[in-house]
């Protein structure tokens, strides 16, 4: 998160020091102190933990002894803050995480997430984000797993989300803590994917995230909330169903509806919109959420977005494709609200282009989505007037859409042949790798 920096003098405004007025011995001492890096070993770790536990005990005792006299325990909280800051050095030695767990320091650290002083809880949030940072845990799989397992066992998810609910976006420090809370949860999911379902089972994080994306004003935390929500949904049917039961389909539709006739103003806002559509497409995997989508007039909204030809155009087609796959009611609604005209215009290549999406791959992906969408229409509408309206589209303008279909079929067939020949020329040492490459290359082509 970006935080406003204090005003700095320009380089030209800085008066160069006068060497004659500088005590060189002091300069040398300062340099040595800055270069002295504390060795991170088990002995150092034990000293840090012991010092932290002592300051924690002093703070607890002071608060119990003088509950109505904050000035009597203020110093102990400053000292506790300093100890938490010192613990951040452990992020430089993730190999010591198992020892940190063995010293039973994790419960003491996590309990501070419920501290009466929000600043202390925020210190813990920042510490957790540092300890679980992706760059820190890289190439340290086993220590990372041990740390995350201990955090989960000691209720880190429940405590983080409870603390999250008392933080305000109006305070810069608390806003930063919100961001770091979400970052810590994401980091733990990276180490242990099961955390994605655990955090939704045990806490009210999903409801908090929904509340966040409801807010009309854009900020970095709204963007991050949309990203975390997409992560929680992408590989979890349980989370998809759970969010659907919380009116999640309608909330996400309302969030994307803000962009039906306007484009995001910044690249960050654009990323948030993509995250929201990722959430919507994940939500549309379970059958019951497809039904909610149709009832919430999601089909109509996606068609409106396509007609407006704004930056969400391709995402709307993707959402329609998900909603109509193996779900005839969505196909029927699509025909009833005159979606055929809009879809077939895109199928014929009348796709709005911008500087951002002029890439050839963008157009190819849209073509594949549209072919899939039309295939869903034929699979979902088997008889009656709707079927006739669908078929009639292929005889308009001297059967131009059949010509277009053949053009795409020939192109895809040629691509399959070329890839098959390329793979046949590879050494057959690893058939499994070739199999994966083959189907990865041909994903969604000629399906």
XYZ file of C-alpha atoms in Angstrom:
447
model
C 0.000 0.000 0.000
C 1.282 3.439 -0.822
C 1.586 5.769 2.134
C 2.142 9.486 1.754
C 5.771 10.386 2.363
C 6.782 13.550 4.241
C 8.048 16.380 2.068
C 11.699 15.987 1.183
C 14.119 18.703 0.211
C 15.392 18.555 -3.327
C 18.907 17.257 -3.742
C 20.087 20.718 -4.869
C 18.720 22.288 -1.681
C 20.846 20.142 0.610
C 23.881 21.980 1.975
C 27.017 19.824 1.652
C 28.703 19.100 4.985
C 31.834 20.940 5.954
C 34.512 18.303 6.570
C 36.277 20.603 8.998
C 33.253 20.527 11.318
C 32.783 16.736 11.310
C 34.220 14.519 14.036
C 35.612 11.644 11.954
C 35.802 9.309 14.945
C 32.050 9.657 15.455
C 31.433 8.970 11.759
C 33.568 5.838 11.956
C 31.684 4.608 15.025
C 28.341 5.159 13.310
C 29.527 3.267 10.229
C 30.637 0.319 12.333
C 27.346 0.192 14.200
C 25.422 0.215 10.927
C 27.550 -2.537 9.432
C 27.301 -4.752 12.497
C 24.754 -7.368 11.577
C 23.537 -9.598 14.348
C 24.167 -13.266 13.679
C 20.873 -15.112 13.411
C 21.273 -18.415 15.176
C 19.438 -20.454 17.792
C 21.060 -18.505 20.608
C 19.898 -15.192 19.148
C 16.423 -16.584 18.612
C 16.129 -17.730 22.226
C 17.293 -14.337 23.458
C 14.730 -12.533 21.274
C 11.898 -14.801 22.393
C 12.870 -14.542 26.064
C 13.012 -10.748 25.854
C 9.643 -10.628 24.095
C 7.998 -12.928 26.648
C 9.357 -10.815 29.504
C 8.008 -7.558 28.028
C 4.688 -9.247 27.335
C 4.431 -10.408 30.941
C 5.258 -6.915 32.201
C 2.576 -5.389 29.996
C -0.064 -7.873 31.147
C 0.805 -7.232 34.793
C 0.749 -3.448 34.342
C -2.638 -3.547 32.639
C -4.087 -5.764 35.372
C -2.650 -3.588 38.139
C -3.638 -0.225 36.639
C -6.620 -0.936 34.337
C -7.942 2.635 34.551
C -4.600 4.419 34.385
C -3.228 4.127 30.825
C -0.237 6.287 31.671
C 0.927 3.571 34.102
C 1.152 0.877 31.407
C 2.009 3.060 28.384
C 5.772 2.533 28.762
C 5.369 -1.249 28.869
C 3.478 -1.118 25.571
C 6.183 0.951 23.929
C 8.676 -1.701 25.052
C 6.401 -4.497 23.812
C 6.146 -2.737 20.447
C 9.945 -2.597 20.264
C 10.231 -6.325 20.991
C 7.757 -7.158 18.224
C 9.802 -5.020 15.858
C 12.936 -6.954 16.826
C 11.238 -10.269 16.015
C 10.946 -9.176 12.378
C 14.634 -10.009 12.007
C 13.602 -13.686 12.003
C 12.292 -13.237 8.458
C 15.959 -13.250 7.473
C 16.386 -16.790 8.800
C 13.333 -18.910 7.922
C 15.358 -22.029 8.724
C 14.836 -21.065 12.390
C 11.036 -21.180 12.137
C 10.827 -24.747 13.518
C 12.779 -23.596 16.583
C 10.466 -20.591 16.958
C 7.570 -23.046 17.058
C 9.383 -25.339 19.522
C 9.949 -22.384 21.860
C 6.154 -22.034 22.040
C 6.316 -18.371 21.030
C 3.520 -18.580 18.445
C 0.571 -18.600 20.927
C 1.981 -15.569 22.768
C 2.444 -13.638 19.528
C -0.990 -14.486 18.162
C -2.824 -13.643 21.383
C -1.694 -10.050 20.870
C -4.007 -9.818 17.853
C -6.732 -9.366 20.486
C -4.775 -6.774 22.461
C -6.798 -3.798 23.679
C -4.286 -1.489 22.015
C -4.918 -1.716 18.272
C -1.366 -0.546 17.580
C 0.021 -3.693 19.227
C -2.324 -5.880 17.150
C -1.154 -4.032 14.037
C 2.467 -4.760 15.003
C 1.620 -8.470 15.042
C -0.087 -8.231 11.641
C 3.039 -6.686 10.123
C 5.225 -9.304 11.813
C 3.127 -12.153 10.403
C 3.254 -10.651 6.922
C 7.051 -10.432 7.140
C 7.456 -13.991 8.426
C 5.177 -15.497 5.762
C 6.331 -13.332 2.855
C 6.560 -15.322 -0.380
C 10.154 -14.232 -1.043
C 11.178 -15.241 2.482
C 9.609 -18.698 2.257
C 10.943 -19.475 -1.216
C 13.177 -22.575 -1.111
C 12.231 -23.108 2.551
C 9.257 -25.414 2.095
C 9.595 -27.461 5.279
C 10.174 -24.531 7.699
C 7.317 -22.684 5.995
C 4.973 -25.634 6.442
C 5.905 -26.022 10.109
C 5.298 -22.325 10.764
C 1.962 -22.210 8.936
C 0.756 -25.415 10.619
C 1.543 -23.912 14.013
C -0.188 -20.649 13.115
C -3.317 -22.521 12.021
C -3.315 -24.712 15.140
C -3.174 -21.574 17.278
C -6.176 -19.956 15.571
C -4.360 -17.386 13.453
C -7.209 -17.290 10.917
C -9.894 -16.560 13.496
C -7.751 -13.953 15.258
C -6.713 -12.184 12.045
C -10.287 -11.878 10.791
C -11.613 -10.760 14.191
C -8.955 -8.053 14.247
C -9.735 -7.155 10.629
C -13.287 -6.260 11.603
C -12.132 -3.559 14.028
C -9.759 -1.848 11.597
C -10.802 1.304 9.766
C -9.905 2.423 6.252
C -9.960 6.022 7.471
C -6.778 5.565 9.485
C -3.637 5.128 7.303
C -1.962 2.727 9.761
C -5.074 0.581 10.083
C -5.589 0.645 6.317
C -2.051 -0.680 5.913
C -2.826 -3.395 8.473
C -5.885 -4.452 6.450
C -3.668 -4.916 3.405
C -1.073 -6.889 5.378
C -3.763 -9.077 6.937
C -4.948 -10.092 3.481
C -1.335 -10.578 2.388
C -0.680 -12.908 5.340
C -3.731 -14.998 4.476
C -2.635 -15.203 0.842
C 0.887 -16.213 1.902
C -0.473 -19.019 4.069
C -2.636 -20.263 1.187
C 0.500 -20.402 -0.977
C 2.175 -22.655 1.585
C -0.928 -24.685 2.439
C -3.755 -24.517 -0.161
C -6.227 -26.074 2.308
C -6.173 -22.739 4.160
C -8.457 -21.343 1.423
C -11.330 -23.489 2.672
C -10.339 -23.414 6.340
C -10.488 -19.626 6.534
C -13.983 -19.626 5.033
C -15.201 -22.413 7.321
C -13.859 -20.902 10.529
C -14.255 -17.142 10.011
C -16.445 -14.444 8.504
C -13.820 -13.484 5.931
C -16.123 -14.099 2.946
C -18.739 -11.750 4.376
C -16.086 -9.116 5.077
C -14.768 -9.382 1.513
C -18.283 -9.019 0.105
C -18.758 -5.887 2.168
C -15.480 -4.545 0.825
C -16.315 -4.982 -2.861
C -19.732 -3.373 -2.298
C -18.062 -0.030 -1.613
C -18.309 2.241 -4.654
C -15.044 4.105 -4.084
C -11.918 2.398 -5.380
C -8.815 1.938 -3.231
C -5.934 -0.516 -2.967
C -7.691 -2.585 -0.301
C -10.801 -2.994 -2.442
C -8.533 -4.220 -5.225
C -6.777 -6.658 -2.896
C -10.114 -7.853 -1.473
C -11.249 -8.742 -5.000
C -7.997 -10.632 -5.588
C -8.245 -12.613 -2.340
C -11.886 -13.432 -3.076
C -10.896 -14.809 -6.491
C -8.152 -16.927 -4.876
C -10.597 -18.341 -2.320
C -13.073 -19.283 -5.049
C -10.864 -20.561 -7.850
C -10.280 -24.134 -6.665
C -12.987 -24.622 -4.058
C -16.493 -25.786 -4.890
C -17.317 -25.487 -1.182
C -16.372 -21.794 -1.161
C -18.265 -21.191 -4.410
C -21.416 -22.674 -2.908
C -20.888 -20.939 0.426
C -20.592 -17.517 -1.214
C -23.612 -18.223 -3.398
C -25.676 -18.853 -0.277
C -24.531 -15.463 1.075
C -26.047 -13.607 -1.896
C -22.565 -13.430 -3.381
C -23.694 -13.705 -7.011
C -25.855 -10.607 -6.681
C -23.135 -8.649 -4.855
C -20.498 -9.430 -7.499
C -22.955 -8.516 -10.264
C -23.579 -5.168 -8.582
C -19.826 -4.594 -8.353
C -19.220 -5.230 -12.073
C -22.357 -3.266 -13.012
C -20.501 -0.097 -11.988
C -18.439 -0.572 -15.159
C -21.203 -1.380 -17.621
C -20.878 2.014 -19.289
C -17.465 3.234 -18.154
C -13.881 2.040 -18.139
C -11.610 1.763 -15.089
C -9.499 4.879 -14.592
C -6.216 3.186 -13.670
C -4.408 -0.088 -14.285
C -5.028 -1.083 -10.643
C -8.746 -0.477 -11.029
C -8.660 -2.442 -14.273
C -7.026 -5.352 -12.443
C -9.748 -5.195 -9.793
C -12.436 -5.446 -12.479
C -10.714 -8.516 -13.931
C -10.600 -10.021 -10.427
C -14.337 -9.415 -10.016
C -15.078 -11.223 -13.273
C -12.796 -14.067 -12.160
C -14.929 -14.267 -9.002
C -18.109 -14.277 -11.067
C -16.902 -17.048 -13.368
C -15.828 -19.174 -10.392
C -19.219 -18.608 -8.780
C -20.889 -19.836 -11.956
C -19.400 -23.313 -11.654
C -22.045 -24.804 -9.285
C -25.479 -25.319 -10.837
C -27.336 -23.491 -8.061
C -25.285 -20.348 -8.673
C -26.140 -20.400 -12.377
C -29.771 -20.286 -11.289
C -29.046 -17.321 -8.997
C -27.238 -15.588 -11.869
C -30.261 -15.905 -14.159
C -32.677 -14.751 -11.434
C -30.479 -11.729 -10.690
C -30.666 -10.756 -14.396
C -26.997 -11.480 -14.886
C -27.578 -12.516 -18.505
C -29.162 -9.142 -19.261
C -26.309 -7.267 -17.555
C -23.643 -9.107 -19.561
C -25.452 -8.300 -22.816
C -25.657 -4.626 -21.816
C -21.907 -4.616 -21.109
C -21.254 -6.147 -24.539
C -23.425 -3.530 -26.233
C -21.590 -0.701 -24.467
C -18.300 -2.045 -25.880
C -16.213 -0.935 -22.900
C -13.166 -2.690 -21.433
C -15.326 -5.360 -19.747
C -16.586 -6.583 -23.149
C -14.493 -9.768 -23.279
C -15.090 -10.536 -19.600
C -18.850 -10.344 -20.141
C -18.603 -12.920 -22.945
C -16.571 -15.175 -20.656
C -19.188 -14.897 -17.892
C -21.973 -15.720 -20.348
C -20.021 -18.749 -21.538
C -19.716 -20.023 -17.955
C -23.373 -19.360 -17.171
C -24.715 -21.118 -20.277
C -22.488 -24.208 -20.178
C -24.753 -27.181 -19.396
C -27.523 -24.895 -18.153
C -30.480 -24.566 -20.593
C -32.375 -21.890 -18.562
C -29.513 -19.437 -19.128
C -29.511 -20.269 -22.847
C -33.249 -19.678 -23.049
C -32.970 -16.359 -21.212
C -30.160 -15.326 -23.556
C -32.380 -15.863 -26.601
C -35.409 -14.228 -24.943
C -33.533 -10.983 -24.186
C -32.227 -10.714 -27.755
C -28.678 -11.801 -27.040
C -28.310 -13.600 -30.382
C -27.823 -10.380 -32.335
C -25.041 -9.179 -30.029
C -23.288 -12.554 -29.866
C -23.344 -13.222 -33.600
C -22.058 -9.731 -34.379
C -19.012 -10.615 -32.272
C -18.845 -14.061 -33.889
C -18.565 -12.366 -37.283
C -15.532 -10.424 -36.094
C -17.206 -7.163 -35.085
C -15.188 -6.951 -31.890
C -14.337 -3.574 -30.312
C -10.580 -3.115 -30.268
C -8.404 -0.783 -28.232
C -4.692 -0.191 -27.840
C -4.688 -2.599 -24.895
C -6.407 -5.530 -26.592
C -5.131 -5.307 -30.149
C -3.033 -8.423 -29.592
C -3.866 -11.380 -31.825
C -4.294 -13.686 -28.831
C -7.049 -11.447 -27.402
C -9.124 -11.917 -30.544
C -8.443 -15.663 -30.658
C -9.595 -16.107 -27.052
C -12.788 -14.208 -27.801
C -13.430 -16.369 -30.851
C -12.997 -19.530 -28.786
C -15.368 -18.207 -26.118
C -17.970 -17.320 -28.721
C -17.743 -20.742 -30.372
C -18.199 -22.318 -26.934
C -21.157 -20.036 -26.206
C -22.870 -20.920 -29.489
C -22.226 -24.620 -28.857
C -23.917 -24.222 -25.459
C -26.910 -22.615 -27.166
C -27.301 -25.595 -29.490
C -26.873 -27.999 -26.569
C -29.326 -26.148 -24.348
C -32.065 -25.235 -26.822
C -33.284 -28.376 -28.541
C -36.721 -27.430 -29.899
C -39.360 -24.758 -30.267
C -39.266 -21.176 -31.486
C -35.989 -20.419 -29.719
C -34.293 -23.226 -31.662
C -35.707 -21.849 -34.900
C -34.426 -18.356 -34.088
C -30.970 -19.792 -33.410
C -30.908 -21.791 -36.656
C -32.177 -18.838 -38.675
C -29.042 -16.904 -37.767
C -27.023 -19.292 -39.927
C -29.026 -18.657 -43.084
C -28.948 -14.854 -42.876
C -26.912 -12.918 -45.450
C -26.311 -15.887 -47.729
C -25.188 -18.198 -44.888
C -22.229 -15.992 -43.962
C -22.115 -17.437 -40.446
C -21.669 -20.957 -41.825
C -18.779 -19.636 -43.908
C -17.316 -18.086 -40.770
C -17.750 -21.350 -38.866
C -15.920 -23.262 -41.591
C -13.147 -20.673 -41.584
C -12.635 -21.181 -37.855
C -12.875 -24.971 -38.158
C -10.193 -25.076 -40.861
C -7.928 -22.785 -38.840
C -8.297 -24.917 -35.706
C -7.784 -28.134 -37.698
C -4.573 -26.776 -39.198
C -3.391 -25.823 -35.717
C -4.081 -29.335 -34.413
C -2.187 -30.888 -37.342
C 0.795 -28.573 -36.868
C 0.988 -29.294 -33.145
C 0.645 -33.038 -33.727
C 3.530 -32.981 -36.210
C 5.673 -30.927 -33.836
C 5.108 -33.361 -30.985
C 5.846 -36.375 -33.184
C 9.302 -34.935 -33.867
C 10.131 -34.727 -30.166
C 12.056 -37.523 -28.470
C 9.719 -40.007 -26.843
C 11.656 -40.184 -23.581
C 8.851 -38.729 -21.535
C 5.406 -39.517 -22.926
C 3.691 -37.938 -19.948
C 5.302 -34.543 -20.594
C 4.335 -34.734 -24.268
C 0.766 -35.636 -23.307
C 0.514 -32.589 -21.022
C 2.011 -30.274 -23.628
C -0.341 -31.570 -26.277
C -3.537 -30.983 -24.365
C -2.291 -27.689 -22.954
C -1.657 -26.419 -26.465
C -5.019 -27.555 -27.786
C -7.120 -26.533 -24.787
C -10.558 -25.407 -25.892
C -9.697 -25.835 -29.576
C -12.174 -27.974 -31.528
C -13.969 -28.993 -28.314
